[in-house]
Amino acid sequence: MNFLDHPPRFFFFTGKGGVGKTSIACATAVKLADAGKRVLLVSTDPASNVGQVFGVAIGNAITAIVAVPNLFALEIDPQAAAQTYRDRIVGPVRGVLPDTVVRGIEEQLSGACTTEIAAFDEFTALLVDSALTADYDHVLFDTAPTGHTIRLLQLPGAWSGFLAEGKGDASCLGPLAGLEKQREQYKAAVDALADAARTRLVLVARAQASTLREVARTHEELADIGLRQQYLVINGVLPEGAAGDDELAAAVFAREQAAITTIPDALKALPRDQIALKSFNLVGLDALHHLLDNVETLAEHPAATNAEPIVAPTLATLVDEIAADAHGLVMVMGKGGVGKTTLAAAVAVELAHRGLPVHLTTSDPAAHLTETLSETLENLSVSRIDPHAETERYRQHVLETKGAKLDAQGRALLKEDLRSPCTEEIAVFQAFSRIIREAGKKFVVMDTAPTGHTLLLLDATGAYHREIARQMDDKGIHFTTPMMQLQDPKQTKVLLVTLAETTPVLEAANLQDDLRRAGIEPWAWIINNSIAAARTCSPLLLQRAANERREIDAVAKVHAQRYALVPLLKDEPVGEENLRALSQSQATTNAEADL
């Protein structure tokens, strides 16, 4: 493995949920410890399962992994860290400021940026020379801070004054209030991150075009702020020998090799490793020892595996219920890499095929979808919102209004505030909001929607209300805001997309909680690219299918009011026919009994 050559003291593993960064971090820790190095493995992943991987209870205290001499682990609970962090900031103003103001501050501190900064606050001490890490040769971090967080920590002080004077917008600067005491430690930590002799960033991806594009954006964002010591690991690549005579496995192999061949230019110069897809769950030392070896024998595949696809509701079942309303807003949401854009297109195409008028709107830049839906389909209209153009338009508007009277330092803070992940969500949703009104007379299928945190921030400031009132240019007319429409289950159906894997399911559950705080109840879950719902005779894929069943069971019985299972298909979901195929599967009836 290239990324293990001449290992530095610090490793950071980063990537979207479900790509396998925790498993790779654990396997790396074991390999270094086996080589006689004293290793500390630290996880700040909200979906961390490091303890599960090693079969040891790990908490917010350094714990020895008894089965691996020289290995120690620490799990920082980011949610607990964020709550402690919020209490530290909000506590002094409770009972002093009006309750509505306190609730607004709490909501500003409820987003992903607060969680990330709170976790960074916890592990910065591990990045600088201290008694905590003095005895370790290597410190490995499962999950790295984003470029946005690091840029925030590099900006000048005066966070509290900037926020207190109301100069910020719907922001991610709020989490930085009251951090002046740690600024020297933060500077040392950021310096350590940028030092190629001390720190190596490992970007973990899957052999999928969309995932590789996402990693390319992460690479460029981190490189722009000086974090250039990066390695790329493409995980879970189907071995050629596993395809055999199985049509599905052969198609997956060809698809993955095409994605690797056409890797984004930004990633081509990075040192690269590939890790073969394994049939077994990556739990326990035997599994970890094999992960980086790229060796797997057929003996590791169980001899007896149920080859029949799982019986579960299909996407067509959900579309039947949606179509019965004749019109409405359908929001398709989910974390990156789960296929929500493709499924939004599949829902729209299926509704249009039934003779219903549909407007599909997306901000996803995926070229294959643009090509797929560039053809004219009866009853279907498509709009593509350019998130970069919309975000730049929004930034300029805020700078020309709120930023007009700020000094140089204030404008620097505001500009960074406007580079937060929330800003793009706000800008894109404002563009979406112009289309939402159509849902009263046709179906509007919306891809790439904002989180509940962002919606609550905007609703609290009245931004949507004022914007729509301004567009109507008549405050005397009654109107319904997008937020009100999203909260009405008769007008809006939210579909959460996930994969049948532990981390994506947990991330979708967290997103569901986030939406519920905003008064939005998800209508259904869609489990995408399921091997368990497909027909295969590949021993490796059959075992992967067996591993999926626990996660499908959790969605069906714990998380979702209703759900659908979409099979992994042999053909790429491009074109009307292949998109419609996503609505069908081998099984067509309701089926917890087979789980």
Coordinates of C-alpha atoms in Angstrom, one line a residue:
M1 CA 0.0 0.0 0.0
N2 CA 1.5 3.3 -1.1
F3 CA -0.2 5.3 1.7
L4 CA 1.8 3.2 4.2
D5 CA 5.2 3.9 2.7
H6 CA 7.4 5.8 5.2
P7 CA 4.4 6.4 7.5
P8 CA 4.4 9.9 9.2
R9 CA 3.2 10.4 12.8
F10 CA -0.3 11.5 12.0
F11 CA -2.8 9.9 9.6
F12 CA -6.2 11.3 8.7
F13 CA -8.7 9.1 6.9
T14 CA -11.6 11.0 5.3
G15 CA -14.5 10.1 2.9
K16 CA -18.2 9.9 2.6
G17 CA -20.2 7.5 4.8
G18 CA -20.1 3.9 3.7
V19 CA -16.8 4.0 1.7
G20 CA -15.0 2.1 4.4
K21 CA -12.7 4.7 6.0
T22 CA -13.2 3.3 9.5
S23 CA -12.2 -0.2 8.4
I24 CA -9.2 1.0 6.6
A25 CA -8.1 3.2 9.6
C26 CA -8.5 0.1 11.9
A27 CA -6.6 -2.1 9.5
T28 CA -3.8 0.4 9.2
A29 CA -3.6 0.8 13.0
V30 CA -3.2 -3.0 13.3
K31 CA -0.5 -3.2 10.7
L32 CA 1.5 -0.5 12.3
A33 CA 1.1 -2.0 15.8
D34 CA 2.1 -5.4 14.4
A35 CA 5.3 -3.8 13.2
G36 CA 6.1 -2.8 16.8
K37 CA 4.9 0.8 16.7
R38 CA 2.9 2.2 19.5
V39 CA -0.3 3.4 17.9
L40 CA -3.3 5.5 19.1
L41 CA -6.5 5.3 16.9
V42 CA -8.9 8.2 17.4
S43 CA -12.4 8.3 15.9
T44 CA -14.5 11.4 15.6
D45 CA -17.0 9.8 13.2
P46 CA -20.6 10.2 14.3
A47 CA -21.3 6.7 13.0
S48 CA -18.1 5.3 14.6
N49 CA -18.0 1.5 15.0
V50 CA -14.3 1.2 16.0
G51 CA -15.3 -0.6 19.2
Q52 CA -17.5 -3.0 17.2
V53 CA -14.7 -3.7 14.8
F54 CA -12.4 -4.8 17.6
G55 CA -15.0 -6.3 19.9
V56 CA -14.1 -3.9 22.7
A57 CA -16.1 -1.2 24.5
I58 CA -14.3 2.1 23.7
G59 CA -15.4 5.4 25.0
N60 CA -14.0 8.9 25.6
A61 CA -10.9 7.5 27.3
I62 CA -7.9 5.9 25.8
T63 CA -8.5 2.2 25.9
A64 CA -5.9 -0.6 25.2
I65 CA -6.9 -3.1 22.5
V66 CA -5.7 -6.2 24.5
A67 CA -5.7 -8.5 21.5
V68 CA -3.3 -6.1 19.6
P69 CA -0.2 -5.2 21.6
N70 CA 0.9 -1.6 21.2
L71 CA -2.6 -0.5 20.0
F72 CA -4.8 1.9 21.9
A73 CA -8.1 3.5 20.8
L74 CA -10.3 6.5 21.7
E75 CA -13.8 7.3 20.5
I76 CA -14.7 11.0 20.7
D77 CA -18.5 11.2 20.7
P78 CA -19.2 14.1 18.5
Q79 CA -22.8 14.5 19.6
A80 CA -21.8 14.6 23.2
A81 CA -18.9 17.0 22.4
A82 CA -21.3 19.3 20.6
Q83 CA -23.8 19.3 23.4
T84 CA -21.1 20.2 25.9
Y85 CA -19.9 22.8 23.6
R86 CA -23.5 24.3 23.2
D87 CA -24.0 24.3 26.9
R88 CA -20.8 26.2 27.4
I89 CA -21.9 28.9 25.0
V90 CA -25.7 29.0 25.7
G91 CA -25.5 28.5 29.5
P92 CA -24.5 32.0 30.4
V93 CA -27.4 33.6 28.5
R94 CA -30.2 31.4 29.7
G95 CA -32.6 33.4 31.9
V96 CA -30.9 36.6 30.7
L97 CA -32.0 36.8 27.1
P98 CA -35.6 36.1 25.9
D99 CA -36.4 32.4 25.3
T100 CA -37.0 33.0 21.6
V101 CA -33.5 34.4 21.3
V102 CA -31.9 31.5 23.2
R103 CA -33.7 29.0 21.0
G104 CA -32.4 30.8 17.9
I105 CA -28.8 30.6 19.3
E106 CA -29.3 26.9 20.1
E107 CA -30.5 26.2 16.5
Q108 CA -27.6 28.1 15.1
L109 CA -25.4 25.7 17.1
S110 CA -27.3 22.5 16.1
G111 CA -25.8 22.0 12.6
A112 CA -23.0 19.8 11.2
C113 CA -20.5 22.6 11.6
T114 CA -20.9 22.8 15.3
T115 CA -20.5 19.0 15.6
E116 CA -17.3 19.1 13.6
I117 CA -15.8 22.1 15.4
A118 CA -16.7 20.6 18.8
A119 CA -15.0 17.3 17.8
F120 CA -12.0 19.3 16.5
D121 CA -11.9 21.1 19.8
E122 CA -11.6 17.7 21.5
F123 CA -8.8 16.3 19.4
T124 CA -6.6 19.3 18.7
A125 CA -4.8 18.4 21.9
L126 CA -3.8 15.2 20.2
L127 CA -2.3 17.0 17.2
V128 CA 0.2 19.1 19.3
D129 CA 3.0 18.0 21.5
S130 CA 1.4 17.0 24.8
A131 CA 1.5 14.4 27.5
L132 CA -1.5 12.8 25.9
T133 CA 0.3 11.7 22.8
A134 CA 4.0 11.7 23.9
D135 CA 4.2 7.9 24.1
Y136 CA 2.8 7.1 20.7
D137 CA 4.7 6.7 17.5
H138 CA 1.6 7.1 15.3
V139 CA -1.8 8.8 15.9
L140 CA -4.5 7.8 13.4
F141 CA -7.7 9.8 13.0
D142 CA -10.9 8.3 11.6
T143 CA -12.5 11.4 9.9
A144 CA -10.7 14.6 9.1
P145 CA -12.0 18.2 9.5
T146 CA -13.2 19.8 6.3
G147 CA -11.4 22.6 4.5
H148 CA -14.2 24.9 5.7
T149 CA -13.5 24.2 9.4
I150 CA -9.8 24.6 8.9
R151 CA -10.3 28.0 7.1
L152 CA -12.5 29.1 9.9
L153 CA -9.8 28.4 12.5
Q154 CA -7.2 30.4 10.4
L155 CA -9.3 33.6 10.3
P156 CA -8.7 36.5 12.7
G157 CA -10.5 36.7 16.1
A158 CA -13.5 38.8 17.0
W159 CA -16.1 36.0 16.5
S160 CA -18.2 36.9 19.4
G161 CA -18.3 40.6 18.6
F162 CA -19.1 39.9 14.9
L163 CA -22.1 37.7 16.0
A164 CA -23.3 39.9 18.8
E165 CA -23.6 42.8 16.4
G166 CA -25.8 40.7 14.1
K167 CA -23.4 40.9 11.2
G168 CA -23.6 37.2 10.3
D169 CA -26.2 35.6 8.2
A170 CA -27.6 32.0 8.5
S171 CA -24.2 30.9 9.5
C172 CA -21.7 28.4 10.6
L173 CA -19.6 31.0 12.4
G174 CA -21.8 30.7 15.5
P175 CA -19.9 27.6 16.7
L176 CA -16.8 29.6 17.0
A177 CA -18.1 32.0 19.6
G178 CA -15.9 32.0 22.7
L179 CA -12.9 30.1 21.3
E180 CA -10.3 32.8 21.9
K181 CA -8.6 30.8 24.7
Q182 CA -7.8 27.9 22.3
R183 CA -6.6 29.9 19.3
E184 CA -2.9 29.2 20.0
Q185 CA -3.6 25.5 20.3
Y186 CA -5.7 25.6 17.1
K187 CA -2.9 27.3 15.2
A188 CA -0.5 24.6 16.3
A189 CA -2.9 21.9 15.2
V190 CA -3.6 23.5 11.8
D191 CA 0.2 23.8 11.3
A192 CA 0.6 20.1 12.1
L193 CA -2.1 19.3 9.6
A194 CA -0.3 21.2 6.8
D195 CA 3.1 19.7 7.6
A196 CA 3.7 16.9 5.1
A197 CA 6.5 15.5 7.2
R198 CA 4.1 15.0 10.1
T199 CA 0.7 14.4 8.6
R200 CA -0.8 12.4 5.7
L201 CA -4.4 12.6 4.5
V202 CA -5.9 9.5 3.1
L203 CA -8.9 10.1 0.8
V204 CA -11.1 7.0 0.7
A205 CA -13.5 6.5 -2.1
R206 CA -15.4 3.8 -4.0
A207 CA -15.0 2.9 -7.7
Q208 CA -18.0 5.0 -8.7
A209 CA -17.9 8.1 -10.9
S210 CA -20.0 10.2 -8.5
T211 CA -18.0 9.3 -5.4
L212 CA -14.7 10.0 -7.2
R213 CA -16.0 13.4 -8.3
E214 CA -16.8 14.1 -4.7
V215 CA -13.4 13.1 -3.5
A216 CA -11.8 15.3 -6.2
R217 CA -13.7 18.3 -4.7
T218 CA -12.4 17.4 -1.2
H219 CA -8.9 17.0 -2.6
E220 CA -8.9 20.5 -4.2
E221 CA -10.5 22.1 -1.1
L222 CA -7.9 20.8 1.2
A223 CA -5.0 21.4 -1.2
D224 CA -6.1 25.0 -1.6
I225 CA -5.4 25.6 2.2
G226 CA -2.1 23.9 2.2
L227 CA -2.9 20.3 3.0
R228 CA -1.2 18.7 0.0
Q229 CA 0.2 15.4 1.4
Q230 CA -2.7 13.4 0.1
Y231 CA -3.1 9.7 -0.9
L232 CA -6.1 8.2 -2.7
V233 CA -7.5 4.8 -1.7
I234 CA -10.2 3.3 -3.9
N235 CA -11.9 0.7 -1.6
G236 CA -14.2 -2.2 -2.3
V237 CA -13.2 -2.8 -5.9
L238 CA -14.7 -6.1 -7.3
P239 CA -11.9 -8.5 -8.3
E240 CA -12.0 -9.7 -11.9
G241 CA -11.9 -13.3 -10.7
A242 CA -15.1 -12.8 -8.7
A243 CA -17.2 -12.0 -11.8
G244 CA -16.9 -15.5 -13.3
D245 CA -20.0 -16.4 -15.3
D246 CA -22.3 -14.1 -13.3
E247 CA -23.8 -11.4 -15.4
L248 CA -24.4 -9.0 -12.5
A249 CA -20.8 -9.3 -11.2
A250 CA -19.3 -8.9 -14.7
A251 CA -21.4 -5.8 -15.2
V252 CA -20.3 -4.3 -11.9
F253 CA -16.7 -5.1 -12.6
A254 CA -16.9 -3.3 -16.0
R255 CA -18.6 -0.3 -14.5
E256 CA -16.0 0.1 -11.8
Q257 CA -13.1 -0.3 -14.1
A258 CA -14.6 2.4 -16.4
A259 CA -14.9 4.8 -13.4
I260 CA -11.3 4.1 -12.4
T261 CA -10.1 4.6 -16.0
T262 CA -11.9 8.0 -16.3
I263 CA -10.9 9.2 -12.8
P264 CA -11.1 13.0 -12.5
D265 CA -7.9 14.9 -13.6
A266 CA -7.5 16.4 -10.1
L267 CA -6.9 12.9 -8.6
K268 CA -4.6 11.5 -11.3
A269 CA -1.4 12.8 -9.8
L270 CA -2.1 11.4 -6.3
P271 CA -0.4 8.2 -5.1
R272 CA -3.2 5.6 -5.4
D273 CA -4.1 2.3 -3.9
Q274 CA -6.9 -0.2 -4.6
I275 CA -8.5 -2.5 -2.0
A276 CA -10.5 -5.4 -3.2
L277 CA -14.1 -6.0 -2.2
K278 CA -14.4 -8.5 0.5
S279 CA -17.2 -10.9 1.1
F280 CA -16.9 -10.9 4.9
N281 CA -17.9 -8.3 7.5
L282 CA -14.8 -6.3 8.5
V283 CA -15.1 -7.2 12.2
G284 CA -12.4 -8.9 14.2
L285 CA -8.7 -9.1 13.8
D286 CA -8.7 -11.8 11.1
A287 CA -10.8 -9.6 8.9
L288 CA -8.6 -6.6 9.5
H289 CA -5.4 -8.5 8.8
H290 CA -6.9 -9.5 5.4
L291 CA -8.3 -6.2 4.4
L292 CA -5.1 -4.6 3.1
D293 CA -3.7 -7.9 1.8
N294 CA -6.0 -8.0 -1.3
V295 CA -6.1 -11.8 -0.8
E296 CA -9.3 -13.8 -0.4
T297 CA -10.0 -17.5 -0.9
L298 CA -13.2 -19.1 -1.9
A299 CA -13.1 -20.9 1.4
E300 CA -14.0 -17.6 3.0
H301 CA -17.3 -17.7 1.2
P302 CA -19.9 -19.9 3.0
A303 CA -20.9 -22.9 1.1
A304 CA -24.7 -22.5 1.7
T305 CA -26.1 -19.1 1.0
N306 CA -29.7 -18.3 0.0
A307 CA -29.5 -17.3 -3.6
E308 CA -33.1 -16.1 -3.8
P309 CA -33.6 -12.3 -3.8
I310 CA -35.2 -10.8 -0.7
V311 CA -38.9 -10.1 -1.0
A312 CA -39.7 -6.4 -0.2
P313 CA -41.7 -3.5 -1.5
T314 CA -40.4 -2.0 -4.7
L315 CA -40.0 1.6 -5.8
A316 CA -43.1 1.1 -8.0
T317 CA -45.1 0.4 -4.8
L318 CA -44.2 3.8 -3.5
V319 CA -44.9 5.5 -6.8
D320 CA -48.4 3.9 -6.8
E321 CA -49.2 5.7 -3.5
I322 CA -47.6 9.0 -4.7
A323 CA -49.5 8.9 -8.0
A324 CA -52.8 8.6 -6.3
D325 CA -52.6 12.2 -5.2
A326 CA -52.3 13.4 -8.8
H327 CA -50.0 16.3 -7.8
G328 CA -47.6 17.3 -5.0
L329 CA -44.0 17.9 -4.0
V330 CA -41.7 14.9 -3.8
M331 CA -38.3 15.7 -2.1
V332 CA -35.6 13.1 -2.5
M333 CA -32.9 13.4 0.2
G334 CA -29.8 11.6 1.4
K335 CA -26.1 11.8 2.0
G336 CA -23.6 11.8 -0.9
G337 CA -23.0 8.7 -2.8
V338 CA -26.3 6.9 -2.1
G339 CA -27.8 7.6 -5.6
K340 CA -30.5 10.1 -4.7
T341 CA -30.3 12.0 -8.0
T342 CA -30.8 8.8 -10.0
L343 CA -33.7 7.8 -7.9
A344 CA -35.3 11.2 -8.2
A345 CA -35.1 10.8 -11.9
A346 CA -36.5 7.3 -11.7
V347 CA -39.5 8.5 -9.6
A348 CA -40.1 11.4 -12.1
V349 CA -39.9 9.1 -15.1
E350 CA -42.2 6.5 -13.6
L351 CA -44.8 9.2 -12.7
A352 CA -44.6 10.6 -16.2
H353 CA -45.0 7.2 -17.7
R354 CA -48.3 6.9 -16.0
G355 CA -49.6 10.0 -17.8
L356 CA -49.0 12.5 -14.9
P357 CA -47.4 15.9 -15.5
V358 CA -44.0 16.1 -13.7
H359 CA -41.3 18.7 -13.3
L360 CA -38.0 17.2 -12.2
T361 CA -35.6 19.8 -10.7
T362 CA -32.1 19.0 -9.7
S363 CA -28.9 20.7 -8.7
D364 CA -26.7 17.7 -9.3
P365 CA -24.0 18.3 -11.8
A366 CA -23.8 14.6 -12.8
A367 CA -23.2 14.5 -16.6
H368 CA -24.8 11.1 -17.1
L369 CA -28.1 12.3 -15.7
T370 CA -28.0 15.4 -18.0
E371 CA -27.5 13.1 -21.0
T372 CA -30.2 10.7 -19.8
L373 CA -32.9 13.3 -19.4
S374 CA -31.9 15.6 -22.3
E375 CA -34.2 13.6 -24.4
T376 CA -37.8 14.8 -24.6
L377 CA -40.1 12.6 -22.5
E378 CA -43.9 13.0 -22.6
N379 CA -45.3 14.6 -19.5
L380 CA -41.8 15.3 -18.1
S381 CA -40.0 18.7 -17.9
V382 CA -36.6 19.0 -16.4
S383 CA -34.7 22.0 -14.9
R384 CA -31.2 21.9 -13.7
I385 CA -30.1 24.5 -11.2
D386 CA -26.4 25.5 -11.2
P387 CA -25.4 25.5 -7.5
H388 CA -22.3 27.4 -8.2
A389 CA -24.1 30.2 -10.0
E390 CA -26.9 30.3 -7.4
T391 CA -24.4 30.4 -4.5
E392 CA -22.3 33.1 -6.0
R393 CA -25.5 35.2 -6.6
Y394 CA -26.5 34.7 -3.0
R395 CA -23.0 35.6 -1.7
Q396 CA -22.9 38.8 -3.7
H397 CA -26.4 39.8 -2.5
V398 CA -25.4 39.3 1.2
L399 CA -22.0 41.1 0.7
E400 CA -23.8 44.1 -1.0
T401 CA -26.3 44.3 1.9
K402 CA -25.0 43.1 5.2
G403 CA -21.4 43.5 4.2
A404 CA -21.7 47.0 2.8
K405 CA -20.8 48.8 6.1
L406 CA -18.4 46.2 7.6
D407 CA -14.7 46.9 8.1
A408 CA -12.0 44.7 6.5
Q409 CA -12.0 42.2 9.3
G410 CA -15.8 42.0 9.4
R411 CA -16.0 41.4 5.6
A412 CA -13.3 38.6 5.9
L413 CA -15.5 36.9 8.6
L414 CA -18.6 37.3 6.5
K415 CA -17.0 36.0 3.4
E416 CA -15.8 32.9 5.2
D417 CA -19.3 32.5 6.7
L418 CA -20.7 32.5 3.2
R419 CA -18.3 29.7 2.2
S420 CA -20.0 27.3 4.6
P421 CA -21.9 24.2 3.5
C422 CA -25.1 25.9 4.6
T423 CA -24.7 28.7 2.1
E424 CA -25.0 26.5 -0.9
E425 CA -28.1 24.8 0.6
I426 CA -29.7 28.2 1.2
A427 CA -28.9 29.5 -2.3
V428 CA -30.1 26.4 -4.1
F429 CA -33.3 26.1 -2.0
Q430 CA -34.1 29.7 -2.8
A431 CA -33.9 28.7 -6.5
F432 CA -36.0 25.6 -5.8
S433 CA -38.6 27.7 -4.0
R434 CA -39.5 29.4 -7.2
I435 CA -40.5 26.0 -8.6
I436 CA -42.3 24.6 -5.6
R437 CA -45.5 26.5 -6.3
E438 CA -46.1 24.3 -9.3
A439 CA -46.7 21.4 -7.0
G440 CA -50.3 22.6 -6.6
K441 CA -51.2 21.5 -10.1
K442 CA -48.5 18.9 -11.1
F443 CA -45.8 16.7 -9.5
V444 CA -42.6 18.5 -8.6
V445 CA -39.7 16.0 -7.9
M446 CA -36.9 17.8 -6.1
D447 CA -33.4 16.4 -5.8
T448 CA -30.7 17.7 -3.4
A449 CA -32.6 19.4 -0.6
P450 CA -31.4 21.3 2.4
T451 CA -31.1 19.8 5.9
G452 CA -33.6 20.4 8.7
H453 CA -31.0 22.5 10.4
T454 CA -30.7 24.9 7.5
L455 CA -34.5 25.1 7.1
L456 CA -34.9 26.0 10.8
L457 CA -32.2 28.7 10.6
L458 CA -33.9 30.3 7.6
D459 CA -37.4 30.0 9.0
A460 CA -36.2 31.5 12.3
T461 CA -34.8 34.6 10.5
G462 CA -37.9 34.9 8.3
A463 CA -35.7 34.9 5.2
Y464 CA -38.1 32.7 3.2
H465 CA -41.2 34.7 4.3
R466 CA -39.6 38.0 3.4
E467 CA -38.2 36.7 0.1
I468 CA -41.6 35.3 -1.1
A469 CA -43.4 38.4 0.1
R470 CA -41.0 40.6 -1.9
Q471 CA -41.4 38.4 -5.0
M472 CA -45.2 38.7 -4.7
D473 CA -44.8 42.5 -4.3
D474 CA -48.0 42.6 -2.3
K475 CA -47.9 42.0 1.4
G476 CA -51.6 42.1 1.7
I477 CA -52.0 38.7 -0.2
H478 CA -52.1 35.5 1.9
F479 CA -49.2 33.2 0.9
T480 CA -47.8 29.9 1.9
T481 CA -44.0 29.7 2.5
P482 CA -42.0 26.7 1.3
M483 CA -41.3 25.8 5.0
M484 CA -45.1 25.6 5.6
Q485 CA -45.5 23.4 2.6
L486 CA -42.7 21.1 3.5
Q487 CA -44.3 20.5 6.9
D488 CA -47.7 19.6 5.4
P489 CA -47.7 15.8 4.6
K490 CA -50.7 16.4 2.3
Q491 CA -48.5 18.6 0.1
T492 CA -45.0 17.1 0.5
K493 CA -43.5 13.6 0.5
V494 CA -39.9 13.3 1.7
L495 CA -38.1 10.2 0.5
L496 CA -34.8 9.3 2.3
V497 CA -32.3 7.4 0.2
T498 CA -29.7 5.1 1.8
L499 CA -27.7 1.9 1.1
A500 CA -28.0 -1.4 3.0
E501 CA -24.8 -0.7 5.0
T502 CA -24.3 0.3 8.6
T503 CA -23.0 3.8 8.2
P504 CA -25.4 5.1 5.4
V505 CA -28.4 3.7 7.4
L506 CA -27.2 5.5 10.6
E507 CA -26.6 8.7 8.6
A508 CA -30.1 8.6 7.1
A509 CA -31.5 8.0 10.6
N510 CA -29.6 11.1 11.8
L511 CA -31.0 13.1 8.9
Q512 CA -34.5 11.9 9.7
D513 CA -34.0 13.2 13.3
D514 CA -32.8 16.5 11.9
L515 CA -35.9 16.9 9.7
R516 CA -38.2 16.0 12.5
R517 CA -36.8 18.9 14.6
A518 CA -37.9 21.1 11.7
G519 CA -41.4 19.6 11.8
I520 CA -40.9 17.5 8.6
E521 CA -41.8 13.8 8.8
P522 CA -40.1 11.6 6.1
W523 CA -42.7 9.7 4.2
A524 CA -40.6 6.7 3.1
W525 CA -37.1 5.3 2.9
I526 CA -35.5 3.9 -0.3
I527 CA -32.7 1.3 0.1
N528 CA -30.7 1.6 -3.1
N529 CA -28.3 -0.7 -5.0
S530 CA -29.2 -3.7 -2.9
I531 CA -27.5 -7.0 -3.8
A532 CA -30.0 -8.8 -1.6
A533 CA -32.8 -7.7 -4.0
A534 CA -30.8 -8.8 -7.1
R535 CA -30.2 -12.2 -8.8
T536 CA -26.6 -13.4 -8.6
C537 CA -24.7 -16.6 -8.4
S538 CA -21.3 -15.0 -7.5
P539 CA -20.2 -16.4 -4.1
L540 CA -18.7 -13.0 -3.1
L541 CA -21.9 -11.1 -4.0
L542 CA -24.1 -13.7 -2.3
Q543 CA -22.3 -13.2 1.0
R544 CA -22.5 -9.4 0.6
A545 CA -26.2 -9.9 0.1
A546 CA -26.5 -11.9 3.3
N547 CA -24.6 -9.1 5.1
E548 CA -27.2 -6.6 3.9
R549 CA -30.2 -8.3 5.5
R550 CA -29.6 -6.9 9.0
E551 CA -29.6 -3.3 7.7
I552 CA -32.7 -3.9 5.6
D553 CA -34.4 -5.3 8.7
A554 CA -33.4 -2.2 10.7
V555 CA -34.9 0.1 8.1
A556 CA -38.1 -1.9 7.7
K557 CA -38.8 -2.5 11.4
V558 CA -37.1 0.5 13.2
H559 CA -36.6 3.6 11.1
A560 CA -39.2 3.8 8.3
Q561 CA -43.0 4.1 8.2
R562 CA -42.8 2.6 4.7
Y563 CA -39.8 1.6 2.5
A564 CA -38.8 0.3 -0.8
L565 CA -35.8 -1.9 -1.9
V566 CA -34.1 -1.1 -5.2
P567 CA -31.9 -3.8 -6.6
L568 CA -28.4 -3.4 -7.9
L569 CA -28.9 -3.7 -11.7
K570 CA -26.7 -5.1 -14.4
D571 CA -27.1 -2.0 -16.6
E572 CA -26.2 1.5 -15.6
P573 CA -29.4 3.5 -14.8
V574 CA -29.1 5.7 -17.9
G575 CA -32.0 6.3 -20.2
E576 CA -35.8 6.0 -19.7
E577 CA -35.9 2.2 -19.9
N578 CA -33.1 1.7 -17.4
L579 CA -34.5 4.3 -15.0
R580 CA -37.9 2.6 -15.1
A581 CA -36.1 -0.7 -14.4
L582 CA -35.2 0.7 -10.9
S583 CA -38.9 0.6 -10.1
Q584 CA -39.1 -3.1 -10.6
S585 CA -37.4 -6.1 -9.0
Q586 CA -37.6 -9.9 -8.8
A587 CA -39.9 -9.6 -5.8
T588 CA -43.0 -7.5 -5.7
T589 CA -44.8 -8.1 -2.4
N590 CA -44.4 -6.9 1.1
A591 CA -42.0 -8.9 3.1
E592 CA -40.6 -8.6 6.5
A593 CA -41.2 -12.4 6.7
D594 CA -38.2 -13.1 4.5
L595 CA -35.8 -10.8 6.5

